[in-house]
Coordinates of C-alpha atoms and ligand atoms in Angstrom, one line a residue:
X1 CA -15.6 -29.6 -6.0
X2 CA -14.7 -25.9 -4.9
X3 CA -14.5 -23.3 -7.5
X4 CA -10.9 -23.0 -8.6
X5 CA -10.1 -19.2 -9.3
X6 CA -8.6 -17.1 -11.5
X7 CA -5.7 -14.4 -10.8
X8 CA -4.1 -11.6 -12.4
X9 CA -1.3 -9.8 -10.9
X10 CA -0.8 -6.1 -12.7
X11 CA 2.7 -5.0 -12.0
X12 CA 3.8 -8.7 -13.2
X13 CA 7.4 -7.2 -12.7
X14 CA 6.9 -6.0 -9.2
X15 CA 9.4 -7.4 -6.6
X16 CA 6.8 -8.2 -4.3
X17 CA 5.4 -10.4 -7.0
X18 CA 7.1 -13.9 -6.1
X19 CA 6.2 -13.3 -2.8
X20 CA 2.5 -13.0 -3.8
X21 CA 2.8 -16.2 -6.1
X22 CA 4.7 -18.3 -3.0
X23 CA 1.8 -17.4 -1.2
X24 CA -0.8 -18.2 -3.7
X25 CA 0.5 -21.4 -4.2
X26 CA 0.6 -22.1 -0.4
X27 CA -2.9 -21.7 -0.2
X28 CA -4.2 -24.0 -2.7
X29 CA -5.8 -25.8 0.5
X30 CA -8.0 -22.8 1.2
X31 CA -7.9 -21.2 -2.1
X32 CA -7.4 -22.8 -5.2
X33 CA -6.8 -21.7 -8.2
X34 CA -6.8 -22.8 -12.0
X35 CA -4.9 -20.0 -13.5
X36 CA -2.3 -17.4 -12.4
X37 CA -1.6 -14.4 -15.0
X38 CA 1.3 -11.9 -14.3
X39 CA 0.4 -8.4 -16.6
X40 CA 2.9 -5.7 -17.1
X41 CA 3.5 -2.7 -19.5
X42 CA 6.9 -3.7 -19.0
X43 CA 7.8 -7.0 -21.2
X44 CA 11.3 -7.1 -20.6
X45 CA 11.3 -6.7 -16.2
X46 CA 8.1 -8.8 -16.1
X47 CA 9.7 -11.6 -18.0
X48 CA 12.7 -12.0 -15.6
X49 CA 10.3 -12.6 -12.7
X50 CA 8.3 -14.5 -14.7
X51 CA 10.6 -17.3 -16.0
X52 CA 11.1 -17.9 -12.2
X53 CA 7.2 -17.8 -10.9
X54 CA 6.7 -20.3 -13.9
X55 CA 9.2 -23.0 -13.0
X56 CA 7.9 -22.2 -9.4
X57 CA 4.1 -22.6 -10.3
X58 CA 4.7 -25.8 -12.5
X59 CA 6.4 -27.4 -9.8
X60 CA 3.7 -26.7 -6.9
X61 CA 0.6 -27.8 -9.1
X62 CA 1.6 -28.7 -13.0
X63 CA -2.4 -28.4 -13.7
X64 CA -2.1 -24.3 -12.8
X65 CA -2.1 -22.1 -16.2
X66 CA 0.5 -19.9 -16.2
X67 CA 1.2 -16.7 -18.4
X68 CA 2.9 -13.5 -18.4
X69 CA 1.8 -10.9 -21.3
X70 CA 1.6 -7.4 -22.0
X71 CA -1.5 -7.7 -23.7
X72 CA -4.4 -6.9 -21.6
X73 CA -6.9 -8.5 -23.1
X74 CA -5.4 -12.0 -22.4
X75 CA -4.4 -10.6 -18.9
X76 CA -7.8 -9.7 -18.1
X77 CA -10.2 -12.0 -19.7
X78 CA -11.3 -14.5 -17.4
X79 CA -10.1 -13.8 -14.3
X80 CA -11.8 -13.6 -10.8
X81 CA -9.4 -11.3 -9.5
X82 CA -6.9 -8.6 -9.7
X83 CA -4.0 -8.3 -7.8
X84 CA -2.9 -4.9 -8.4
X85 CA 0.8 -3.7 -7.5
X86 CA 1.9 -1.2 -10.2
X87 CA 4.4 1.6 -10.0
X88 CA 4.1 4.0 -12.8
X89 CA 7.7 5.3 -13.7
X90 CA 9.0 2.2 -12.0
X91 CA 12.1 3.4 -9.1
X92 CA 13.7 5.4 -10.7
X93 CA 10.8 8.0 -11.1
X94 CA 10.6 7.3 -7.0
X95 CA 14.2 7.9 -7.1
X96 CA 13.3 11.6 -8.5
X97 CA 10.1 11.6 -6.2
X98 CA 12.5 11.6 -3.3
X99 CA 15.2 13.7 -4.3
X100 CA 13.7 16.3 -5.6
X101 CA 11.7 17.4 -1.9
X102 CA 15.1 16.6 -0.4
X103 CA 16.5 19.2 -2.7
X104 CA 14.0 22.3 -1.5
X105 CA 14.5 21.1 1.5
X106 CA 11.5 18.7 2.2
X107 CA 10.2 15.1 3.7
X108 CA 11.7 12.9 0.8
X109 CA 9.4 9.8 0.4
X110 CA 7.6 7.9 -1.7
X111 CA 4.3 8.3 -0.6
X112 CA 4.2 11.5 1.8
X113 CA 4.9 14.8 1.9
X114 CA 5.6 16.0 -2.1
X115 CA 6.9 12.5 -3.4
X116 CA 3.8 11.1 -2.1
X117 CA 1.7 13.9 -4.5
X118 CA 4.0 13.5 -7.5
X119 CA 3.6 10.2 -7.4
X120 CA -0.1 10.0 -7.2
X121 CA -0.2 12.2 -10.9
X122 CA 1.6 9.4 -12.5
X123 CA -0.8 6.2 -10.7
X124 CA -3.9 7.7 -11.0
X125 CA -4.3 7.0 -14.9
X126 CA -2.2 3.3 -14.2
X127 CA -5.0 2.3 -12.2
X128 CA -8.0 3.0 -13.8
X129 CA -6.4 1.9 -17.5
X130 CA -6.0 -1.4 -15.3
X131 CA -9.7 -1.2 -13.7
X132 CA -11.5 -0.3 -17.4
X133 CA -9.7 -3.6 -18.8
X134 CA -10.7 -5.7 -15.9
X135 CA -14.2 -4.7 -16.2
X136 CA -14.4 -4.6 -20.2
X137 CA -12.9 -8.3 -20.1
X138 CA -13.8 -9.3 -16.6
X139 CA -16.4 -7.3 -15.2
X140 CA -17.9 -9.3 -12.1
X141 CA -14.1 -9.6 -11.2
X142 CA -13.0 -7.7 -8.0
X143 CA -9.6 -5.4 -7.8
X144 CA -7.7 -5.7 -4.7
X145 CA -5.7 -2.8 -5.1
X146 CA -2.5 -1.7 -3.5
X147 CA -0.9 0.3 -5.8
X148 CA 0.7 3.4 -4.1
X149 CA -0.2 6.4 -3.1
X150 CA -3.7 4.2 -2.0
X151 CA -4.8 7.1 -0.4
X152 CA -4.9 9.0 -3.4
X153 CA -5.5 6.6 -6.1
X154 CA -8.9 5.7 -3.8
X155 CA -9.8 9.5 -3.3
X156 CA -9.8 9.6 -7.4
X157 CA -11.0 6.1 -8.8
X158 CA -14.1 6.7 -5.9
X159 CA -14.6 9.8 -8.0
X160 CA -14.0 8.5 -11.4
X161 CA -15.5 4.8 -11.1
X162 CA -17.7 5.2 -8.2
X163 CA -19.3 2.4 -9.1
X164 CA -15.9 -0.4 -9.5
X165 CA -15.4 -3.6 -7.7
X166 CA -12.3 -2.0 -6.7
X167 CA -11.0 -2.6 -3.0
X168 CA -8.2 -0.3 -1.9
X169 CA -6.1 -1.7 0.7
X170 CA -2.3 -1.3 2.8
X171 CA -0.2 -3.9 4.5
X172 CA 0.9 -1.3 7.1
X173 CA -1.5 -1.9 9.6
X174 CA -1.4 -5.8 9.5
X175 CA 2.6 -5.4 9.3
X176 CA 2.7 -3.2 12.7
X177 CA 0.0 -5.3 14.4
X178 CA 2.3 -8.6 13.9
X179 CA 4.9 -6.4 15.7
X180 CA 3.2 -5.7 18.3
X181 CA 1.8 -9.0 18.4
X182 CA 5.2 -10.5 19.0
X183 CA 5.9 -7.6 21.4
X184 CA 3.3 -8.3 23.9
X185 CA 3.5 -11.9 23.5
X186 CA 0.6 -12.4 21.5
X187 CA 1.1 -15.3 19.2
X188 CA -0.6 -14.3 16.2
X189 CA -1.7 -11.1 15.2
X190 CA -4.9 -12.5 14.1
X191 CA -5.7 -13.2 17.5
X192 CA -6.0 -9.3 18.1
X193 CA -9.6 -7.3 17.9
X194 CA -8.3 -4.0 17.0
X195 CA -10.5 -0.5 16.9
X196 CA -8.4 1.7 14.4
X197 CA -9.0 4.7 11.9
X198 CA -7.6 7.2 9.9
X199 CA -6.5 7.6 6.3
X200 CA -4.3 5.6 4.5
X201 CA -0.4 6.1 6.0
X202 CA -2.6 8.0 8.4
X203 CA -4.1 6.2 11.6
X204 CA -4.0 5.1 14.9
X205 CA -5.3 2.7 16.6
X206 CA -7.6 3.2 19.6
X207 CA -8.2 -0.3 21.2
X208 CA -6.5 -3.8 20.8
X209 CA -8.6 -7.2 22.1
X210 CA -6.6 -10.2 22.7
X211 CA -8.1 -13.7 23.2
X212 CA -11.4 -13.7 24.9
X213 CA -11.8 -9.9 24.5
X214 CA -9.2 -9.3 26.7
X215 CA -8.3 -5.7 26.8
X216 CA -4.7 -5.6 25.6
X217 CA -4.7 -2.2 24.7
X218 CA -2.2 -0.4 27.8
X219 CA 0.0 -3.3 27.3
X220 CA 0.7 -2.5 23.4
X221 CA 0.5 1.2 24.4
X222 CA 3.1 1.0 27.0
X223 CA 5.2 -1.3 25.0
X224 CA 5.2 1.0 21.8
X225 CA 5.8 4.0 23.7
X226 CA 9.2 2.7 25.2
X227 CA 10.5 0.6 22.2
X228 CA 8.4 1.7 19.0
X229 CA 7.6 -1.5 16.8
X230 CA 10.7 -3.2 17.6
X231 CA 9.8 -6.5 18.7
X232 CA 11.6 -8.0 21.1
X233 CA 13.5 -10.5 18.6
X234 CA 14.0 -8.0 16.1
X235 CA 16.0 -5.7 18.2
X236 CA 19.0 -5.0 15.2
X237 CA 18.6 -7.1 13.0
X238 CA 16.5 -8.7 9.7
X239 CA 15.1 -5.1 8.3
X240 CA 17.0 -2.5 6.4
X241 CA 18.1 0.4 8.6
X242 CA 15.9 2.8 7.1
X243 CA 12.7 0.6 8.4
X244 CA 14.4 -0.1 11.8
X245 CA 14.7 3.8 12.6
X246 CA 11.3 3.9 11.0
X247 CA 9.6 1.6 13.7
X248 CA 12.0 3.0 16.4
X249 CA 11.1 6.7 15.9
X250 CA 7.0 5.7 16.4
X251 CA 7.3 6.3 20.1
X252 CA 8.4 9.9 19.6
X253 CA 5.4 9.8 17.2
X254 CA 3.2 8.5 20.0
X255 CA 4.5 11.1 22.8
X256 CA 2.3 13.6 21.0
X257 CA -0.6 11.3 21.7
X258 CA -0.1 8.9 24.3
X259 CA -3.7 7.6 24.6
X260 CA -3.5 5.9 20.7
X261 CA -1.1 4.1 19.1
X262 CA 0.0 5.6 16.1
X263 CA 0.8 4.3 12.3
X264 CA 4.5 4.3 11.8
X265 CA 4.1 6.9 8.5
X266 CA 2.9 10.1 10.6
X267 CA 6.5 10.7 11.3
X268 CA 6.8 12.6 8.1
X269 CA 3.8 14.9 9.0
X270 CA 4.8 15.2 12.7
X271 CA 8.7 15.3 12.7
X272 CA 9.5 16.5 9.2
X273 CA 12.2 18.5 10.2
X274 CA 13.9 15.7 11.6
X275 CA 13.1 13.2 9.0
X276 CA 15.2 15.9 6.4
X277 CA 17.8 16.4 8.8
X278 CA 18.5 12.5 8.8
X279 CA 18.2 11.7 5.4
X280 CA 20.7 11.5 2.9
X281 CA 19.8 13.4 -0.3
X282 CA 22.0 11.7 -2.7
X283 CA 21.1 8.2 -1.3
X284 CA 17.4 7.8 -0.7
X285 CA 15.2 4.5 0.0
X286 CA 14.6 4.4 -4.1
X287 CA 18.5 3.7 -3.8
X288 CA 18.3 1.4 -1.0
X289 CA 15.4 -0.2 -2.6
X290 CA 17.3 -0.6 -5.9
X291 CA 20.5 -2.0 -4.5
X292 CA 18.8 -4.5 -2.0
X293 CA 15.3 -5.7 -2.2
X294 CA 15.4 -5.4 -6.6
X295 CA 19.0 -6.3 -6.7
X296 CA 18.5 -9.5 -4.7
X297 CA 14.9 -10.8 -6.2
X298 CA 16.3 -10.5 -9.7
X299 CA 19.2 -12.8 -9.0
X300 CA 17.1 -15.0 -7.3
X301 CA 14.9 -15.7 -10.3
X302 CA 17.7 -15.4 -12.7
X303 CA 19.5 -18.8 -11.0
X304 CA 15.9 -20.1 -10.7
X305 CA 15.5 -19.8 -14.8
X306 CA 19.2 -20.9 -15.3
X307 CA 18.8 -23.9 -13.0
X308 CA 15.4 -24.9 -14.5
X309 CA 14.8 -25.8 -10.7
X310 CA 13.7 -24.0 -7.5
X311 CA 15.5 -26.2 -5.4
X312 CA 17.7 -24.2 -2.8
X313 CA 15.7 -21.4 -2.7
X314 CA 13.5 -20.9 0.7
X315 CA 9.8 -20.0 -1.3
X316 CA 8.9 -16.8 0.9
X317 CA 5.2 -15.5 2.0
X318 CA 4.8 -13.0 3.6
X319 CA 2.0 -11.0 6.0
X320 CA 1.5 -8.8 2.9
X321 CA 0.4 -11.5 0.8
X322 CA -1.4 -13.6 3.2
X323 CA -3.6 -10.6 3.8
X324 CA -4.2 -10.2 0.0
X325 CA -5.8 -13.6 0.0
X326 CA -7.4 -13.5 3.2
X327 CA -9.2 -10.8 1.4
X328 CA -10.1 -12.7 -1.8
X329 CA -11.1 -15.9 0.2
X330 CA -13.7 -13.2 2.4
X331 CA -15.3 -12.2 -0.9
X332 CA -15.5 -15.1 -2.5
X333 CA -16.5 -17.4 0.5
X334 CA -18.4 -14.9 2.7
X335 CA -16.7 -15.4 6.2
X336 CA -17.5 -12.0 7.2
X337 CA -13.5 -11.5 8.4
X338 CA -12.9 -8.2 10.0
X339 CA -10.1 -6.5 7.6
X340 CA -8.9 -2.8 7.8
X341 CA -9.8 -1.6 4.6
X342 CA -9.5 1.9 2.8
X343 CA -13.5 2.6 1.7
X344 CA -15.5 5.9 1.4
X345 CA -16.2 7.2 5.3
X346 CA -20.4 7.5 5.0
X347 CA -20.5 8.7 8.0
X348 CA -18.2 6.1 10.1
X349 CA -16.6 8.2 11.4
X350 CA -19.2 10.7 12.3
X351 CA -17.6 14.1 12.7
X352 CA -15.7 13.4 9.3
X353 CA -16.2 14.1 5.7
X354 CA -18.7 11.8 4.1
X355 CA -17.1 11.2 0.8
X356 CA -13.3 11.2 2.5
X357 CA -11.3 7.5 1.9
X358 CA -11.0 6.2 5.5
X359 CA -9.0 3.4 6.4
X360 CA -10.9 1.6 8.6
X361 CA -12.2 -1.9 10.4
X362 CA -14.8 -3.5 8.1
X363 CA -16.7 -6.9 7.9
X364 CA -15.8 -8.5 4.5
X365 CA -18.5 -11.1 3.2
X366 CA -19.8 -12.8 -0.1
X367 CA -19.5 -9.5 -2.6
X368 CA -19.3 -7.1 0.0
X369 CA -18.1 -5.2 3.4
X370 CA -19.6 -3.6 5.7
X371 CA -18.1 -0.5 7.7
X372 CA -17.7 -0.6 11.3
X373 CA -19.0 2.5 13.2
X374 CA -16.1 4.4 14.7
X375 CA -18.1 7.1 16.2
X376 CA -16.6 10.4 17.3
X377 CA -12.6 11.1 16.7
X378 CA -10.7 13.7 18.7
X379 CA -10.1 17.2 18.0
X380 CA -5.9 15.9 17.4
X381 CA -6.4 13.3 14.8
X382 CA -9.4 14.5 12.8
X383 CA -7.7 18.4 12.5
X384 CA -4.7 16.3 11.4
X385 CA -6.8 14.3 9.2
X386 CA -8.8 17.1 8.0
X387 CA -5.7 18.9 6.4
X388 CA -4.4 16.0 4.9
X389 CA -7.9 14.8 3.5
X390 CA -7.9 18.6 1.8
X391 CA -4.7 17.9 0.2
X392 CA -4.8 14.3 -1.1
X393 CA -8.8 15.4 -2.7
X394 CA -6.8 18.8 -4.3
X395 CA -4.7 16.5 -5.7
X396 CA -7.6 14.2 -7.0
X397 CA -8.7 17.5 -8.7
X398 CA -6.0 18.6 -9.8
X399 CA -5.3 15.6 -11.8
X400 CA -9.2 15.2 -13.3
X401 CA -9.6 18.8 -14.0
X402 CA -6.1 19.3 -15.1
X403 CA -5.5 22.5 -12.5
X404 CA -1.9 23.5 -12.1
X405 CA -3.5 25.6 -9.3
X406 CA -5.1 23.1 -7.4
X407 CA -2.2 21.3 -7.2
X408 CA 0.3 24.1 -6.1
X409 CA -2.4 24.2 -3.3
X410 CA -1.7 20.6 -2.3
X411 CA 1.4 21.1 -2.1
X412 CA 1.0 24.2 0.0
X413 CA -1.8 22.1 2.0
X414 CA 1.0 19.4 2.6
X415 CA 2.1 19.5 6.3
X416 CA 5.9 18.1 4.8
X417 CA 6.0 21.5 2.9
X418 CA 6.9 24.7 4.5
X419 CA 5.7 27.7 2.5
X420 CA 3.7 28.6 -0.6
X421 CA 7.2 29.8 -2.1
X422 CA 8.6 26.0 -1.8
X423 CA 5.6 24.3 -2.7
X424 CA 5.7 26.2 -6.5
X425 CA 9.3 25.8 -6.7
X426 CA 8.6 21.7 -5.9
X427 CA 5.6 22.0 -8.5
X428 CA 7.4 23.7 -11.1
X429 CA 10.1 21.4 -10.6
X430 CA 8.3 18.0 -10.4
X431 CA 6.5 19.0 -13.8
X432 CA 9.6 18.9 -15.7
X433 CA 10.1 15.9 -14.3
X434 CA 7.2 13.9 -14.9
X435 CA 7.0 14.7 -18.4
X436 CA 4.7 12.0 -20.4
X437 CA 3.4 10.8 -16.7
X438 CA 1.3 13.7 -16.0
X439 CA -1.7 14.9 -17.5
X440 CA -1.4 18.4 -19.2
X441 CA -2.0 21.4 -16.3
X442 CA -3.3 24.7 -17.0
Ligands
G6P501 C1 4.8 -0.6 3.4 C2 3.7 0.2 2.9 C3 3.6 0.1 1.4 C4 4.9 0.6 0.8 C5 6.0 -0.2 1.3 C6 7.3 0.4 0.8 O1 4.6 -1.9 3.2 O2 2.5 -0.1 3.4 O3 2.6 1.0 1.0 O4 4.9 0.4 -0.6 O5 6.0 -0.2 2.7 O6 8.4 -0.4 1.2 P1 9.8 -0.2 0.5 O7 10.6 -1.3 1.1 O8 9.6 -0.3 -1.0 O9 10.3 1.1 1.0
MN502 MN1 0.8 1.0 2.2

């Protein structure tokens, strides 16, 4: 009989975690599992979407172990792998992340630009909390991490725990590739080859193979240069606004660089300017976030609990969480799938820092991946890349060695962030904030 796995989710409370589970549970086929654990710091949100995912869970396969606890010890003792989703200060500290660079006058968001950098003070010490327990309790389990900011929880935990079975990965990519998949009348995305680098929230892609090998690439070029990631049937409808504009502004991303097809998250870095002109600064994503996606998955599972019944509720998966176990199923089974994945550069990209977190096409097998060579990257890409990589390791420093300096020079570093004036007044600002998140600066 296959092995049946185990699975902790950390950020049980997460709104993305139901999707995860409906997923899961409609892979049992391909990848089954004996037990599913949901593991917050957060007893009172986890158990909401808990109660749901149990009912859920019992009535897909009765013989599936299910628990929810704040104690990481029974989170992280037998378990094969980590699912890890946490947001340290929860929304509302992205709420502040956001505001307060709209108030100096800066790219609000939650993962860019200065929200991007306060954020990554408060993950940092999330994740690795999460990896010590997995490996004290667990410790030939892997982490498949997605916590935000990757890029700079990766630069650190490489650092810290160079030696972790941690695996730092993004749904962007996968996201944007099923859009242009559907754009140029490709019917899966995982029909496409695709040649891509960059760091995390900071890539292009280069080249894009459909069936065959067929060179596909001027076709999504051309496409995304007129129309952005809208797909053809998505043209106004299904996503939030703030995502439509989002996927719509790419091709003004792409004029700067017609020859690659760029990740939708360089608009903050390229058009900053613009992104603070059109953005509300008493009503940011946090908001919309709050009022729709956390609104909406909370009532869901609250009727769930009350009904004692899933019935009339549509069980969603998602690309996000397909990709997750695509991942899992490649390490545990060895299929040698080509995944983009966020790993140390050693020298795949060869006119870039050896010990920078790339995100990049590797082979996943049995235990292991295996970079693809990109080679050579232009002068465009790796000067942007270079600035950025400078800023998200100051920030890594900062955070270890406790350096107010260092990280009033990320800040200044940060191309969402006009002066060295602004980025102290965001610093000093962000501090007060952050109180009991942030590790003491000097
Ligand atoms: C994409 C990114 C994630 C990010 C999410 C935010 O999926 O790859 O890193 O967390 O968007 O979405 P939200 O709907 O919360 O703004
Ligand atoms: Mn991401």
């Amino acid at each position: 009989m296959d092995k049946k796995f185990s699975v902790v989710i950390a950020g049980g409370g997460s709104t993305y975690t139901p999707e995860v589970i409906c997923t899961l549970l409609s892979e049992l086929d391909r990848f089954p599992i004996r037990s599913i654990k949901l593991y917050d710091i957060d007893e009172e949100r986890q158990n909401k979407i808990a109660s749901a995912c149990k009912i859920l869970c019992h009535e897909i396969d009765p013989s599936i172990e299910f628990i929810a606890t704040t104690d990481p010890k029974i989170a992280y003792t037998d378990v094969d792998f980590c699912l890890a989703h946490i947001r340290v200060g929860g929304l509302k500290m992205r709420e502040k992340d956001e505001k307060i660079a709209l108030k100096h006058g800066c790219v609000g968001q939650e993962t860019c630009g200065p929200g991007g950098i306060a954020f990554a003070m408060r993950s940092i010490q999330g994740v690795l909390d999460n990896l010590d327990y997995m490996e004290k309790y667990s410790p030939n389990a892997w982490m498949l991490n997605y916590s935000n900011p990757a890029a700079i929880v990766a630069q650190a935990v490489s650092k810290l725990r160079p030696d972790s079975r941690i695996i730092n990965i993004c749904d962007q990519p996968i996201g944007l590739e099923s859009a242009m998949a559907a754009s140029i009348g490709v019917a899966d995305r995982k029909e496409m080859t695709v040649r891509y680098f960059g760091l995390n929230h900071f890539g292009w892609w280069t080249d894009i193979r459909g069936k065959d090998d067929n060179d596909i690439t001027d076709k999504a070029r051309e496409y995304v240069l007129q129309n952005g990631f809208i797909a053809p049937d998505k043209m106004g409808k299904d996503t939030d606004d703030s995502w439509y504009k989002t996927y719509y502004k790419a091709k003004d991303v792409m004029a700067v660089d017609p020859t690659t097809i760029p990740n939708t998250y360089l608009k903050y870095y390229l058009y900053p300017d613009y992104e603070v002109a059109h953005s509300n600064p008493d009503y940011t994503r946090a908001n919309e976030v709050m009022d729709g996606r956390e609104k909406m998955v909370f009532s869901i599972c609250e009727t769930i609990t009350k009904n004692g019944t899933t019935k009339g509720f549509d069980l969603v998966t998602g690309n996000h969480a397909t990709f997750i176990i695509d991942l899992a199923y490649a390490l545990s089974h060895g299929t040698y799938e080509r995944m983009i994945l966020i790993v140390k550069n050693e020298g795949a990209i060869s006119n870039f820092a050896d010990d920078a977190m790339v995100e990049i096409p590797c082979l996943v097998s049995k235990d292991r991946y295996e970079r693809l060579s990109i080679g050579e990257i232009p002068t465009f890409q790796k000067g942007l890349m270079e600035q950025q990589n400078a800023c998200e390791k100051l920030v890594s420093e900062a955070w270890i060695e406790g350096s107010y300096h260092k990280l009033w020079q990320a800040f200044t570093m940060n191309r969402c962030v006009p002066s060295a004036k602004v980025a102290k007044d965001l610093l000093d600002e962000y501090i007060e904030a952050n109180k009991g998140y942030w590790p003491q600066l000097k």
